[in-house]
Amino acid sequence: MITSTANQQVRLLVQLNKKRKLRDERGVFVAEGLKMFREAPRERIEKVYFSESFFAQRQKELDLAGLDYEVMQDAVFKAASDTQTPQGVLCVVRRQPCTLDMFLKAAAPLILVLENLQDPGNLGTILRTAEGAGVTGVILSKGSVDLYNPKTIRSTMGSVYRVPALYVENLFETLETLRSRGVRSLAAHLKGERFYDQEDYREGTAFLIGNEANGLTEELSEAADTLIRIPMEGRLESLNAGVAASILMYEAYR
């Protein structure tokens, strides 16, 4: 049992929660909570940690065969956790290898392209909705919030395990690659001549979603194949990025 916050494993967990660079270097992320533990692909779990009280109460209902795990004193577990009220279980999970070619193997890919998204909750919600709408994969600009931020991981509700996601250096080059492979890119924009439900999404489709405060940059909007509009009443100019993405994804699903 781990009984000290000075333990090397505890220190590593704290740093993995805090530092994107370390997560990137090690190719892992920390997933916390019983649901996240149970849904994690077992072959990608590096190690599991339990609080002493949780383990004593729930050990019999846990399938730990083949897993490397440790038990921590409750106070030590709390120090390692990223939440105010820890659930008593967290695991270190290896990331899923992902390439653009993987997205393009689908007969009619449905892809989300996110430019400089900044809110962890928004990204988590988008990933969760993407799973529900059958999205092939999510592409993020390098300036976007970290998908493996603990807050983002929690808000995906497990979808982070199942929806492929890829950071790219240059979205313009990525759009060109998609275009060359028969995937049409569409950007929700005030200048769109047609409403989003007037388009045909049965072929390869990529929706472009921009930053929460500023939307898509004009440069990326101009690089899209088509501009579409989501109708607005009142004085609104745009919707929350997660809401807009959800509307478009489910229209394509329909």
Coordinates of N, CA and C in Angstrom, one line a residue, residues 97-200:
P97 N -3.3 5.1 -31.0 CA -2.6 5.6 -32.1 C -3.6 6.0 -33.2
C98 N -3.3 7.1 -33.9 CA -4.3 7.6 -34.8 C -3.6 8.4 -36.0
T99 N -4.1 8.1 -37.2 CA -3.6 8.8 -38.4 C -4.8 9.3 -39.2
L100 N -4.6 10.2 -40.1 CA -5.6 10.7 -41.0 C -6.1 9.6 -41.9
D101 N -5.2 8.7 -42.4 CA -5.5 7.6 -43.2 C -6.6 6.7 -42.6
M102 N -6.5 6.6 -41.2 CA -7.5 5.7 -40.5 C -8.9 6.3 -40.7
F103 N -9.0 7.6 -40.7 CA -10.3 8.3 -40.9 C -10.9 8.0 -42.3
L104 N -9.9 8.0 -43.2 CA -10.3 7.9 -44.6 C -10.6 6.5 -45.2
K105 N -10.5 5.5 -44.3 CA -10.8 4.2 -44.7 C -12.3 3.9 -44.8
A106 N -13.1 4.8 -44.1 CA -14.5 4.6 -44.1 C -15.0 4.9 -45.5
A107 N -16.2 4.3 -45.9 CA -16.7 4.5 -47.2 C -17.2 5.9 -47.4
A108 N -17.8 6.5 -46.4 CA -18.2 7.9 -46.4 C -17.9 8.5 -45.1
P109 N -16.6 9.0 -44.9 CA -16.2 9.5 -43.6 C -17.0 10.7 -43.2
L110 N -17.3 10.8 -41.9 CA -17.9 12.0 -41.3 C -16.9 12.5 -40.2
I111 N -16.3 13.6 -40.5 CA -15.2 14.1 -39.7 C -15.5 15.5 -39.2
L112 N -15.0 15.8 -37.9 CA -15.1 17.1 -37.4 C -13.7 17.7 -37.4
V113 N -13.6 19.0 -37.8 CA -12.3 19.7 -37.8 C -12.5 20.9 -36.8
L114 N -11.7 20.9 -35.8 CA -11.9 21.9 -34.7 C -10.7 22.8 -34.7
E115 N -11.0 24.1 -34.9 CA -9.9 25.1 -35.0 C -9.9 25.9 -33.7
N116 N -8.8 25.8 -33.0 CA -8.5 26.6 -31.8 C -9.6 26.5 -30.7
L117 N -10.2 25.4 -30.5 CA -11.2 25.2 -29.5 C -10.5 25.3 -28.1
Q118 N -11.1 26.1 -27.2 CA -10.3 26.3 -25.9 C -11.0 25.8 -24.7
D119 N -12.2 25.4 -24.7 CA -12.9 25.0 -23.5 C -12.9 23.5 -23.3
P120 N -12.3 22.9 -22.2 CA -12.2 21.5 -22.1 C -13.6 20.8 -22.1
G121 N -14.6 21.5 -21.4 CA -15.9 20.9 -21.4 C -16.6 20.9 -22.8
N122 N -16.3 21.9 -23.6 CA -16.9 21.9 -24.9 C -16.3 20.7 -25.7
L123 N -15.0 20.6 -25.6 CA -14.3 19.5 -26.4 C -14.8 18.1 -25.9
G124 N -15.0 18.0 -24.6 CA -15.5 16.7 -24.1 C -16.9 16.4 -24.6
T125 N -17.7 17.4 -24.6 CA -19.1 17.3 -25.0 C -19.2 17.0 -26.5
I126 N -18.3 17.6 -27.3 CA -18.3 17.4 -28.7 C -17.9 15.9 -29.0
L127 N -16.9 15.4 -28.3 CA -16.4 14.1 -28.5 C -17.5 13.1 -28.1
R128 N -18.2 13.3 -27.0 CA -19.3 12.5 -26.6 C -20.4 12.4 -27.6
T129 N -20.8 13.6 -28.2 CA -21.8 13.7 -29.2 C -21.4 13.0 -30.5
A130 N -20.1 13.2 -30.8 CA -19.5 12.6 -32.0 C -19.7 11.1 -32.0
E131 N -19.5 10.5 -30.8 CA -19.7 9.0 -30.8 C -21.2 8.7 -31.0
G132 N -22.1 9.4 -30.4 CA -23.5 9.2 -30.6 C -23.9 9.4 -32.1
A133 N -23.3 10.3 -32.8 CA -23.7 10.6 -34.2 C -22.9 9.8 -35.2
G134 N -22.1 8.9 -34.7 CA -21.3 8.0 -35.6 C -20.2 8.7 -36.4
V135 N -19.6 9.7 -35.8 CA -18.5 10.4 -36.4 C -17.3 9.5 -36.6
T136 N -16.6 9.6 -37.7 CA -15.5 8.7 -38.0 C -14.3 9.1 -37.2
G137 N -14.1 10.5 -37.0 CA -12.9 10.9 -36.2 C -13.0 12.4 -36.1
V138 N -12.1 12.9 -35.2 CA -12.1 14.4 -34.9 C -10.6 14.9 -35.1
I139 N -10.5 16.0 -35.9 CA -9.2 16.6 -36.1 C -9.2 17.9 -35.4
L140 N -8.0 18.1 -34.7 CA -7.9 19.4 -33.9 C -6.7 20.1 -34.4
S141 N -6.8 21.5 -34.4 CA -5.6 22.3 -34.7 C -4.7 22.2 -33.5
K142 N -3.4 22.5 -33.7 CA -2.4 22.4 -32.6 C -2.7 23.4 -31.5
G143 N -3.4 24.5 -31.9 CA -3.8 25.5 -30.9 C -5.0 25.2 -30.0
S144 N -5.6 24.0 -30.2 CA -6.8 23.7 -29.4 C -6.4 23.2 -28.1
V145 N -7.4 23.2 -27.2 CA -7.2 22.7 -25.8 C -6.8 21.2 -25.9
D146 N -6.1 20.8 -24.8 CA -5.6 19.4 -24.8 C -6.8 18.4 -24.5
L147 N -7.0 17.5 -25.5 CA -8.0 16.5 -25.3 C -7.8 15.7 -24.0
Y148 N -6.5 15.5 -23.6 CA -6.2 14.7 -22.5 C -6.1 15.4 -21.2
N149 N -6.5 16.7 -21.2 CA -6.7 17.4 -19.9 C -7.7 16.6 -19.1
P150 N -7.5 16.5 -17.8 CA -8.4 15.7 -16.9 C -9.9 16.1 -17.0
K151 N -10.1 17.5 -17.1 CA -11.5 18.0 -17.2 C -12.1 17.5 -18.5
T152 N -11.3 17.5 -19.6 CA -11.9 17.0 -20.9 C -12.2 15.6 -20.8
I153 N -11.3 14.8 -20.3 CA -11.4 13.3 -20.2 C -12.7 13.0 -19.4
R154 N -13.0 13.7 -18.3 CA -14.2 13.5 -17.5 C -15.4 13.8 -18.3
S155 N -15.4 14.9 -19.1 CA -16.6 15.3 -19.8 C -16.9 14.5 -21.0
T156 N -15.9 13.7 -21.5 CA -16.2 12.8 -22.6 C -17.1 11.6 -22.2
M157 N -17.1 11.3 -20.9 CA -17.9 10.2 -20.3 C -17.6 8.9 -21.0
G158 N -16.3 8.7 -21.3 CA -15.8 7.4 -21.9 C -15.6 7.5 -23.4
S159 N -16.2 8.5 -24.1 CA -16.0 8.5 -25.5 C -14.6 8.7 -26.0
V160 N -13.7 9.2 -25.1 CA -12.3 9.4 -25.5 C -11.7 8.0 -25.8
Y161 N -12.2 6.9 -25.3 CA -11.7 5.6 -25.6 C -12.1 5.1 -27.0
R162 N -13.2 5.7 -27.6 CA -13.8 5.1 -28.8 C -13.8 6.0 -30.0
V163 N -13.6 7.3 -29.8 CA -13.6 8.2 -30.9 C -12.2 8.6 -31.3
P164 N -11.7 8.3 -32.4 CA -10.3 8.6 -32.8 C -10.2 10.2 -32.9
A165 N -9.1 10.7 -32.4 CA -8.8 12.1 -32.5 C -7.4 12.4 -32.8
L166 N -7.1 13.4 -33.6 CA -5.8 13.7 -34.2 C -5.5 15.2 -34.2
Y167 N -4.4 15.5 -33.6 CA -3.9 16.9 -33.7 C -3.0 17.1 -35.0
V168 N -3.2 18.2 -35.7 CA -2.4 18.4 -36.9 C -1.8 19.7 -36.8
E169 N -0.6 19.9 -37.5 CA 0.1 21.1 -37.5 C -0.5 22.1 -38.4
N170 N -1.1 21.7 -39.5 CA -1.6 22.6 -40.5 C -3.0 22.2 -41.0
L171 N -4.0 22.9 -40.6 CA -5.4 22.6 -41.0 C -5.6 22.7 -42.5
F172 N -4.9 23.7 -43.1 CA -5.1 24.0 -44.5 C -4.6 22.8 -45.4
E173 N -3.5 22.3 -45.0 CA -3.0 21.1 -45.7 C -3.9 19.9 -45.5
T174 N -4.4 19.8 -44.3 CA -5.3 18.7 -43.9 C -6.6 18.8 -44.8
L175 N -7.1 20.0 -45.0 CA -8.3 20.1 -45.8 C -8.0 19.7 -47.3
E176 N -6.8 20.1 -47.7 CA -6.4 19.7 -49.1 C -6.4 18.2 -49.2
T177 N -5.8 17.5 -48.2 CA -5.8 16.1 -48.3 C -7.2 15.5 -48.3
L178 N -8.0 16.0 -47.4 CA -9.4 15.5 -47.4 C -10.1 15.7 -48.7
R179 N -9.9 16.9 -49.3 CA -10.5 17.2 -50.6 C -10.0 16.2 -51.7
S180 N -8.7 15.9 -51.7 CA -8.2 15.0 -52.7 C -8.7 13.6 -52.5
R181 N -9.2 13.3 -51.3 CA -9.8 11.9 -51.0 C -11.3 11.9 -51.1
G182 N -11.9 13.0 -51.6 CA -13.3 13.0 -51.8 C -14.1 13.4 -50.7
V183 N -13.5 14.1 -49.7 CA -14.2 14.5 -48.5 C -14.5 16.0 -48.6
R184 N -15.7 16.4 -48.7 CA -16.1 17.9 -48.8 C -16.1 18.5 -47.4
S185 N -15.5 19.7 -47.3 CA -15.5 20.5 -46.1 C -16.5 21.5 -46.1
L186 N -17.2 21.6 -45.0 CA -18.3 22.6 -44.8 C -18.1 23.4 -43.5
A187 N -18.2 24.7 -43.6 CA -18.1 25.6 -42.5 C -19.4 26.3 -42.2
A188 N -19.8 26.3 -40.9 CA -21.0 27.0 -40.5 C -20.5 28.5 -40.4
H189 N -21.2 29.4 -41.2 CA -20.8 30.7 -41.3 C -22.0 31.6 -41.6
L190 N -21.9 32.9 -41.1 CA -23.0 33.8 -41.4 C -23.2 34.1 -42.8
K191 N -22.1 34.0 -43.6 CA -22.2 34.2 -45.1 C -22.7 33.0 -45.9
G192 N -23.0 31.9 -45.2 CA -23.5 30.8 -45.9 C -24.8 31.1 -46.7
E193 N -24.8 30.6 -47.9 CA -26.0 30.9 -48.8 C -27.1 29.9 -48.5
R194 N -26.8 28.7 -48.1 CA -27.8 27.7 -47.8 C -27.8 27.3 -46.4
F195 N -29.0 26.9 -45.9 CA -29.1 26.4 -44.5 C -28.5 25.0 -44.5
Y196 N -28.0 24.6 -43.3 CA -27.3 23.4 -43.1 C -28.1 22.2 -43.5
D197 N -29.5 22.2 -43.4 CA -30.3 21.1 -43.7 C -30.7 21.0 -45.2
Q198 N -30.1 21.9 -46.0 CA -30.4 21.9 -47.4 C -29.2 21.2 -48.2
E199 N -28.2 20.7 -47.5 CA -27.1 20.1 -48.1 C -27.2 18.5 -48.0
D200 N -26.5 17.8 -48.8 CA -26.4 16.4 -48.8 C -25.1 15.9 -48.2

